[in-house]
Tab-separated table of C-alpha atoms and ligand atoms in Angstrom:
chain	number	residue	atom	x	y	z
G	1	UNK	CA	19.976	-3.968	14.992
G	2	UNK	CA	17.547	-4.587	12.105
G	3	UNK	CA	14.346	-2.962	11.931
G	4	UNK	CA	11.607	-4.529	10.498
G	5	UNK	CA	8.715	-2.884	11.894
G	6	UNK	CA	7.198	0.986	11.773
G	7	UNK	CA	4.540	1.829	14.347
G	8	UNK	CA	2.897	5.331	14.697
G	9	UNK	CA	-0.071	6.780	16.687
G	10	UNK	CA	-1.967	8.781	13.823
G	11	UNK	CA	-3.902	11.220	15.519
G	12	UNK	CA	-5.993	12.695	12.544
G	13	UNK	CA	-6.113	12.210	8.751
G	14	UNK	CA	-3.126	14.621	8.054
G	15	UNK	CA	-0.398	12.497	10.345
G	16	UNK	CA	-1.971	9.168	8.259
G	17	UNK	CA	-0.893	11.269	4.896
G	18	UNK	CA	2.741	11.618	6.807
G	19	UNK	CA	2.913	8.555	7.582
G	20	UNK	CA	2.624	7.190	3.949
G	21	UNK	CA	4.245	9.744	2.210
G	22	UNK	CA	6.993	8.639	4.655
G	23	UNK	CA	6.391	5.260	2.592
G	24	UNK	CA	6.239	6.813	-0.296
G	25	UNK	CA	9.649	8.590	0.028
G	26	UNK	CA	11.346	5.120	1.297
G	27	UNK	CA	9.973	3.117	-1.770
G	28	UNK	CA	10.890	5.794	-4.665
G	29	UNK	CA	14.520	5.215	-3.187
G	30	UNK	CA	14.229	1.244	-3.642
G	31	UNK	CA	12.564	1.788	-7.239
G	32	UNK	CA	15.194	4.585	-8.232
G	33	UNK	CA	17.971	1.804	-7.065
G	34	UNK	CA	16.243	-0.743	-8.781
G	35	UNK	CA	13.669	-0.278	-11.551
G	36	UNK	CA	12.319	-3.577	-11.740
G	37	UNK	CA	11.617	-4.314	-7.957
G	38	UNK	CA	7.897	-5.395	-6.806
G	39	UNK	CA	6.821	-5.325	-3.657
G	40	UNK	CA	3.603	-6.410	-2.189
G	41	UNK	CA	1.937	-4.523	0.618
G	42	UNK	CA	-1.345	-5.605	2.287
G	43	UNK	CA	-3.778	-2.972	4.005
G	44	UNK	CA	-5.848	-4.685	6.693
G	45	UNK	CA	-8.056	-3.117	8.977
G	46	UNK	CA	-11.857	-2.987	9.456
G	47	UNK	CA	-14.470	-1.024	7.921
G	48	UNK	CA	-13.628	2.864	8.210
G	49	UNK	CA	-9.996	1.851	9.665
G	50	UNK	CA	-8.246	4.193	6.882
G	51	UNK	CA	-7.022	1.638	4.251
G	52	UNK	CA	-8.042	3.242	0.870
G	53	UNK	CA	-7.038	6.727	2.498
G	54	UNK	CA	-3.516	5.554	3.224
G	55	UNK	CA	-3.399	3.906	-0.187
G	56	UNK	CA	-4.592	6.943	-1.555
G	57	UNK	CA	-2.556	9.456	0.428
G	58	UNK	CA	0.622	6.526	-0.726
G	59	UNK	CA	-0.038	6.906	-4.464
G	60	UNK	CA	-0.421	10.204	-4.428
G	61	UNK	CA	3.104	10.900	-2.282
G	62	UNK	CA	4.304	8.962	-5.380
G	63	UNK	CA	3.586	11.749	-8.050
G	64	UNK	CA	0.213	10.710	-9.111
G	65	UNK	CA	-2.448	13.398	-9.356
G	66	UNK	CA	-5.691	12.009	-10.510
G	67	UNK	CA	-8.345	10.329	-8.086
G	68	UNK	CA	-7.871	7.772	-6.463
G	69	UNK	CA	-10.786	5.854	-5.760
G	70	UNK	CA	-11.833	2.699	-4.000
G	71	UNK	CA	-11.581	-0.767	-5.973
G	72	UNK	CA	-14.667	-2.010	-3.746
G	73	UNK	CA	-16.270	-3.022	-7.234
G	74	UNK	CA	-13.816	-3.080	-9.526
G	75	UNK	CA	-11.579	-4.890	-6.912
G	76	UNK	CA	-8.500	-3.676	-8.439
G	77	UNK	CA	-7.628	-0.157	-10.091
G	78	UNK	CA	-4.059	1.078	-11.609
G	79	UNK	CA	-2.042	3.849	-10.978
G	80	UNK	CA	0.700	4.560	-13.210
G	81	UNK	CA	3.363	6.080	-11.498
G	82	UNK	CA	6.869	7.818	-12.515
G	83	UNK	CA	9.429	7.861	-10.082
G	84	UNK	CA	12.108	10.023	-11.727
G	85	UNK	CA	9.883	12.655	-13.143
G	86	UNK	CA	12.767	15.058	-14.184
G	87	UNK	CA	13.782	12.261	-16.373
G	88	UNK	CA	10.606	11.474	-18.182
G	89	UNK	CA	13.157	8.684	-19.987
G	90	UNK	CA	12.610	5.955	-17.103
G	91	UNK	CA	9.975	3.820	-17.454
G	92	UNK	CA	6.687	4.409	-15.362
G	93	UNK	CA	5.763	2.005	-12.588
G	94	UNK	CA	2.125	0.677	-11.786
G	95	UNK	CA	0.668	0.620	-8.633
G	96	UNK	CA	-2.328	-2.069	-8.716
G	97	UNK	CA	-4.737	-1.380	-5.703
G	98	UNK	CA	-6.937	-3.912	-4.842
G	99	UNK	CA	-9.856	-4.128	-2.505
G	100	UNK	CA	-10.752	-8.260	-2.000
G	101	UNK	CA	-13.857	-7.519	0.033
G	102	UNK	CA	-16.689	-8.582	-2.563
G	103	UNK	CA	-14.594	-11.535	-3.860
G	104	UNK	CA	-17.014	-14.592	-3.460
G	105	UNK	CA	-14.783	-17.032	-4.314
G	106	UNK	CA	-10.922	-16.807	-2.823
G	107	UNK	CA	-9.584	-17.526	-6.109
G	108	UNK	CA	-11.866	-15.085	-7.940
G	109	UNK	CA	-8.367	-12.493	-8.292
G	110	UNK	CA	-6.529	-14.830	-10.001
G	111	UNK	CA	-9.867	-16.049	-12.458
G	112	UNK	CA	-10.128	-11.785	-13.146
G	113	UNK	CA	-6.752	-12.262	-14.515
G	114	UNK	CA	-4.763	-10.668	-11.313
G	115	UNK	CA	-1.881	-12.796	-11.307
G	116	UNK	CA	0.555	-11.016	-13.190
G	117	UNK	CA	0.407	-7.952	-11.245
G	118	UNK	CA	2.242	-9.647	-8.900
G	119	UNK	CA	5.437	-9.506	-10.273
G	120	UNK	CA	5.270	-6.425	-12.021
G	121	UNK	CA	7.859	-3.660	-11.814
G	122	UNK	CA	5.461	-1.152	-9.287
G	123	UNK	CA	3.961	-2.840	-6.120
G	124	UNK	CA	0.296	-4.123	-4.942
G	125	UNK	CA	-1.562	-2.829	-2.187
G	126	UNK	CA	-4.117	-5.136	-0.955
G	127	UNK	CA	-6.895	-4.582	1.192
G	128	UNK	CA	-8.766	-7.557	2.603
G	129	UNK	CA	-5.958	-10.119	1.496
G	130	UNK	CA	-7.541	-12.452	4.198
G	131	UNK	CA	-10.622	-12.787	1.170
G	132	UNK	CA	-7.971	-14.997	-0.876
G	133	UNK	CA	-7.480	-17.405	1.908
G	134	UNK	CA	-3.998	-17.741	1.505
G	135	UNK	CA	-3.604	-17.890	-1.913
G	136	UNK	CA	-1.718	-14.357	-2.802
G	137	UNK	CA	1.796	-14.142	-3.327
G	138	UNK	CA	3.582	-13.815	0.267
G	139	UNK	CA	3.675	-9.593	1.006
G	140	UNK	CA	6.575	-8.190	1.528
G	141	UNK	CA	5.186	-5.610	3.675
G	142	UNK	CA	1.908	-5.589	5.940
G	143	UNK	CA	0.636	-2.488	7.264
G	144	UNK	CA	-2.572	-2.454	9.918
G	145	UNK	CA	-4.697	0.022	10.543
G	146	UNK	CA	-6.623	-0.183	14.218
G	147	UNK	CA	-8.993	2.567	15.559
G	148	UNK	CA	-8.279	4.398	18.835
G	149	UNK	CA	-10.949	5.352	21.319
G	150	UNK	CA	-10.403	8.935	20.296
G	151	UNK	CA	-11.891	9.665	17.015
G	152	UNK	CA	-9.822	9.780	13.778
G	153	UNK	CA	-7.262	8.505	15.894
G	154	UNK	CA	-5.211	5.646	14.382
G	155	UNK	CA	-2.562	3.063	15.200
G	156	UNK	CA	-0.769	2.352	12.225
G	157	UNK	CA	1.780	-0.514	11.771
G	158	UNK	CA	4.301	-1.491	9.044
G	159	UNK	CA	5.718	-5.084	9.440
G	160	UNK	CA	8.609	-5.958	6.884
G	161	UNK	CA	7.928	-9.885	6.162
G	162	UNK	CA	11.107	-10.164	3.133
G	163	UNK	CA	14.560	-8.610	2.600
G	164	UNK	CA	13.282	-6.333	0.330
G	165	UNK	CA	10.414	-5.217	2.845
G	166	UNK	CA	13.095	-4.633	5.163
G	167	UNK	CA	14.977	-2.392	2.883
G	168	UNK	CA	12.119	0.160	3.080
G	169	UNK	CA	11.295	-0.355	6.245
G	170	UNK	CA	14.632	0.498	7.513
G	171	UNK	CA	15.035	3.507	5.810
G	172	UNK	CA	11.981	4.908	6.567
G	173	UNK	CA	13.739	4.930	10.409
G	174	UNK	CA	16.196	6.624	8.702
G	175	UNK	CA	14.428	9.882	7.465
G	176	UNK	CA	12.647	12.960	9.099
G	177	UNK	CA	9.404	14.126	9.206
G	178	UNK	CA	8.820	16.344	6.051
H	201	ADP	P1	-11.277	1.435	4.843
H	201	ADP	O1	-10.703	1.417	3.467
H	201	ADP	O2	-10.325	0.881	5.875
H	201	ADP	O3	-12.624	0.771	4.939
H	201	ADP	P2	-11.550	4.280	4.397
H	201	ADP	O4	-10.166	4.751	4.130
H	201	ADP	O5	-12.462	4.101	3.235
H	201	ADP	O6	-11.507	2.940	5.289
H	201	ADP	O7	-12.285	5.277	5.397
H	201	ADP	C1	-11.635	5.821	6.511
H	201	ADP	C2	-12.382	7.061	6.911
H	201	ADP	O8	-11.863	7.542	8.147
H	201	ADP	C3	-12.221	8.187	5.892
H	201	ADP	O9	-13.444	8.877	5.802
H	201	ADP	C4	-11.148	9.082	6.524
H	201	ADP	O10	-11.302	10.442	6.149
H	201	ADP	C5	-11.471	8.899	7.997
H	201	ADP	N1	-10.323	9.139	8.914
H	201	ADP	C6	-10.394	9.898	10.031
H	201	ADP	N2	-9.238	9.914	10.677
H	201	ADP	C7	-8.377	9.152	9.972
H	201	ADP	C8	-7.015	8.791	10.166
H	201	ADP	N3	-6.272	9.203	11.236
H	201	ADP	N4	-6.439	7.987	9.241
H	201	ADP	C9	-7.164	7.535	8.177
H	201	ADP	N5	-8.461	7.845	7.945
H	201	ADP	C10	-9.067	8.640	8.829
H	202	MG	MG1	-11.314	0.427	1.712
Protein backbone atom coordinates (compact mmCIF):
# COMPACT_ATOMS: atom_id res chain seq x y z
CA UNK A 1 0.00 0.00 0.00
CA UNK A 2 1.16 3.59 -0.61
CA UNK A 3 2.40 5.67 2.05
CA UNK A 4 1.91 9.10 2.03
CA UNK A 5 2.23 10.13 5.48
CA UNK A 6 5.30 10.07 8.28
CA UNK A 7 4.27 10.60 11.90
CA UNK A 8 6.76 10.54 14.89
CA UNK A 9 6.55 11.40 18.64
CA UNK A 10 9.80 13.66 19.05
CA UNK A 11 10.60 13.51 22.50
CA UNK A 12 13.49 16.17 22.69
CA UNK A 13 15.41 18.33 20.19
CA UNK A 14 17.88 15.49 19.18
CA UNK A 15 14.93 12.90 17.85
CA UNK A 16 13.49 16.33 15.84
CA UNK A 17 17.26 16.45 14.19
CA UNK A 18 16.53 12.48 13.33
CA UNK A 19 13.65 13.00 12.15
CA UNK A 20 14.77 15.52 9.41
CA UNK A 21 17.92 14.24 8.65
CA UNK A 22 15.68 11.20 7.93
CA UNK A 23 14.24 13.87 5.31
CA UNK A 24 17.22 14.92 4.42
CA UNK A 25 18.59 11.44 3.46
CA UNK A 26 15.14 10.64 1.45
CA UNK A 27 15.37 13.95 -0.62
CA UNK A 28 19.29 13.77 -1.59
CA UNK A 29 18.10 10.34 -3.18
CA UNK A 30 15.22 12.15 -5.29
CA UNK A 31 17.77 15.10 -6.21
CA UNK A 32 20.71 12.56 -7.00
CA UNK A 33 17.92 10.71 -9.37
CA UNK A 34 16.87 13.82 -10.67
CA UNK A 35 18.81 17.09 -10.57
CA UNK A 36 16.25 19.39 -11.54
CA UNK A 37 13.33 18.30 -9.17
CA UNK A 38 11.61 21.04 -6.76
CA UNK A 39 9.69 20.29 -4.15
CA UNK A 40 7.79 22.47 -1.85
CA UNK A 41 7.50 21.74 1.84
CA UNK A 42 5.47 23.88 4.30
CA UNK A 43 6.40 24.05 8.17
CA UNK A 44 3.31 24.93 10.20
CA UNK A 45 3.05 24.99 13.73
CA UNK A 46 2.69 27.73 16.40
CA UNK A 47 5.06 29.91 18.03
CA UNK A 48 8.00 27.76 19.67
CA UNK A 49 6.48 24.49 17.85
CA UNK A 50 10.11 23.70 16.27
CA UNK A 51 9.75 24.93 12.62
CA UNK A 52 13.03 26.89 11.98
CA UNK A 53 14.84 24.08 14.14
CA UNK A 54 13.63 21.32 11.85
CA UNK A 55 14.41 23.51 8.86
CA UNK A 56 17.60 24.11 10.28
CA UNK A 57 18.47 20.63 11.54
CA UNK A 58 17.00 19.69 7.42
CA UNK A 59 19.55 21.96 5.72
CA UNK A 60 22.12 21.13 7.65
CA UNK A 61 21.52 17.01 7.18
CA UNK A 62 21.93 18.28 3.57
CA UNK A 63 25.73 19.24 3.78
CA UNK A 64 25.40 22.80 4.65
CA UNK A 65 27.56 24.12 7.48
CA UNK A 66 27.01 27.75 8.03
CA UNK A 67 24.08 29.22 10.27
CA UNK A 68 21.09 28.90 9.68
CA UNK A 69 19.01 31.51 10.91
CA UNK A 70 15.40 32.53 11.02
CA UNK A 71 13.87 34.51 7.90
CA UNK A 72 11.38 36.26 10.50
CA UNK A 73 12.64 39.64 8.82
CA UNK A 74 14.10 38.86 5.90
CA UNK A 75 11.18 36.39 5.23
CA UNK A 76 13.21 34.30 3.05
CA UNK A 77 17.04 33.23 3.29
CA UNK A 78 19.11 30.74 0.82
CA UNK A 79 21.01 27.87 1.39
CA UNK A 80 23.06 26.58 -1.28
CA UNK A 81 23.34 23.08 -1.07
CA UNK A 82 25.49 20.22 -2.94
CA UNK A 83 24.16 16.95 -2.97
CA UNK A 84 27.00 14.91 -4.51
CA UNK A 85 29.84 16.49 -2.69
CA UNK A 86 32.51 13.90 -3.86
CA UNK A 87 31.68 15.15 -7.24
CA UNK A 88 32.01 18.85 -6.82
CA UNK A 89 31.02 18.68 -10.89
CA UNK A 90 27.08 18.60 -10.17
CA UNK A 91 25.48 21.60 -9.87
CA UNK A 92 24.52 22.96 -6.30
CA UNK A 93 20.89 23.12 -5.26
CA UNK A 94 19.18 26.06 -3.24
CA UNK A 95 17.15 25.65 -0.45
CA UNK A 96 14.93 28.99 -0.05
CA UNK A 97 13.53 29.15 3.61
CA UNK A 98 10.90 31.33 4.18
CA UNK A 99 9.17 32.54 7.27
CA UNK A 100 5.55 34.41 6.03
CA UNK A 101 4.76 35.60 9.53
CA UNK A 102 5.37 39.52 9.12
CA UNK A 103 3.92 39.52 5.56
CA UNK A 104 1.15 42.28 5.72
CA UNK A 105 -0.16 41.77 2.61
CA UNK A 106 -0.72 37.88 1.29
CA UNK A 107 0.78 38.71 -1.89
CA UNK A 108 3.72 40.61 -0.40
CA UNK A 109 6.15 37.13 -1.42
CA UNK A 110 5.43 37.32 -4.76
CA UNK A 111 5.81 41.63 -4.86
CA UNK A 112 9.59 40.72 -2.97
CA UNK A 113 10.20 38.89 -6.09
CA UNK A 114 9.60 35.16 -4.53
CA UNK A 115 8.04 33.59 -7.35
CA UNK A 116 10.71 32.00 -9.08
CA UNK A 117 11.94 30.09 -6.24
CA UNK A 118 9.26 28.03 -6.77
CA UNK A 119 10.35 26.14 -9.48
CA UNK A 120 13.85 26.10 -8.89
CA UNK A 121 16.03 23.00 -8.93
CA UNK A 122 16.36 22.77 -4.65
CA UNK A 123 13.03 22.95 -2.66
CA UNK A 124 11.13 25.70 -0.37
CA UNK A 125 10.39 25.35 3.10
CA UNK A 126 7.69 27.55 4.24
CA UNK A 127 6.69 28.49 7.52
CA UNK A 128 3.39 30.28 8.00
CA UNK A 129 2.17 29.48 4.33
CA UNK A 130 -1.40 30.18 5.76
CA UNK A 131 0.04 34.26 5.60
CA UNK A 132 -0.34 33.94 1.62
CA UNK A 133 -3.92 32.97 1.80
CA UNK A 134 -3.78 30.52 -0.72
CA UNK A 135 -1.79 31.98 -3.13
CA UNK A 136 1.63 29.72 -3.03
CA UNK A 137 2.28 27.12 -5.37
CA UNK A 138 0.43 23.78 -4.08
CA UNK A 139 3.33 21.90 -1.55
CA UNK A 140 4.25 18.85 -2.27
CA UNK A 141 4.92 18.00 1.19
CA UNK A 142 3.41 19.45 4.58
CA UNK A 143 5.00 18.74 7.73
CA UNK A 144 3.26 19.94 11.32
CA UNK A 145 4.74 20.47 14.25
CA UNK A 146 2.25 20.22 17.56
CA UNK A 147 3.50 20.49 21.22
CA UNK A 148 2.98 17.65 23.72
CA UNK A 149 2.10 18.20 27.34
CA UNK A 150 5.58 17.05 28.20
CA UNK A 151 8.09 19.64 27.47
CA UNK A 152 10.25 19.58 24.29
CA UNK A 153 8.07 16.92 23.39
CA UNK A 154 6.82 17.03 19.77
CA UNK A 155 4.40 15.39 17.35
CA UNK A 156 5.74 15.71 14.08
CA UNK A 157 3.86 14.89 10.80
CA UNK A 158 4.87 14.59 7.11
CA UNK A 159 1.85 14.50 4.67
CA UNK A 160 2.85 13.78 0.91
CA UNK A 161 0.15 16.03 -1.11
CA UNK A 162 1.92 15.12 -5.04
CA UNK A 163 3.63 12.12 -6.67
CA UNK A 164 6.76 13.50 -6.13
CA UNK A 165 5.98 14.13 -2.28
CA UNK A 166 5.15 10.63 -2.19
CA UNK A 167 8.40 9.52 -3.59
CA UNK A 168 10.17 10.82 -0.44
CA UNK A 169 7.79 10.06 1.73
CA UNK A 170 7.85 6.48 0.92
CA UNK A 171 11.29 5.99 1.16
CA UNK A 172 11.79 7.56 4.18
CA UNK A 173 9.55 4.22 5.48
CA UNK A 174 12.04 2.55 3.81
CA UNK A 175 15.29 3.46 5.77
CA UNK A 176 16.65 3.00 9.42
CA UNK A 177 17.36 5.13 12.04
CA UNK A 178 21.01 6.42 11.58
P1 LIG B 1 9.03 28.08 15.46
O1 LIG B 1 9.88 28.32 14.26
O2 LIG B 1 8.01 26.99 15.23
O3 LIG B 1 8.38 29.33 16.00
P2 LIG B 1 11.54 27.55 16.80
O4 LIG B 1 12.14 26.42 16.03
O5 LIG B 1 12.07 28.92 16.55
O6 LIG B 1 9.94 27.52 16.64
O7 LIG B 1 11.69 27.29 18.36
C1 LIG B 1 11.47 26.03 18.92
C2 LIG B 1 12.17 26.00 20.25
O8 LIG B 1 11.82 24.80 20.94
C3 LIG B 1 13.69 26.00 20.10
O9 LIG B 1 14.23 26.78 21.13
C4 LIG B 1 14.06 24.52 20.29
O10 LIG B 1 15.36 24.37 20.84
C5 LIG B 1 13.00 24.10 21.30
N1 LIG B 1 12.69 22.64 21.28
C6 LIG B 1 12.60 21.88 22.40
N2 LIG B 1 12.28 20.63 22.10
C7 LIG B 1 12.14 20.56 20.76
C8 LIG B 1 11.80 19.51 19.87
N3 LIG B 1 11.51 18.24 20.28
N4 LIG B 1 11.76 19.79 18.55
C9 LIG B 1 12.01 21.05 18.10
N5 LIG B 1 12.34 22.09 18.91
C10 LIG B 1 12.40 21.86 20.22
MG1 LIG C 1 10.14 30.03 13.05
Amino acid sequence: MAQNSFTQHCRQEAETAALAQKLALSLSHLFQTNQSAHLNISLEGDLGAGKTTFARHLIQALGYEGRVKSPTYTLCEPYPIQINSSNPSTPNLIAHHFDLYRMRDPLEWQEAGFAEHFDEPGFCLVEWPEKAEGTLPAFDIEIRLLADDVEDARNISLHANSSRGMVVIEKMHGTKDE
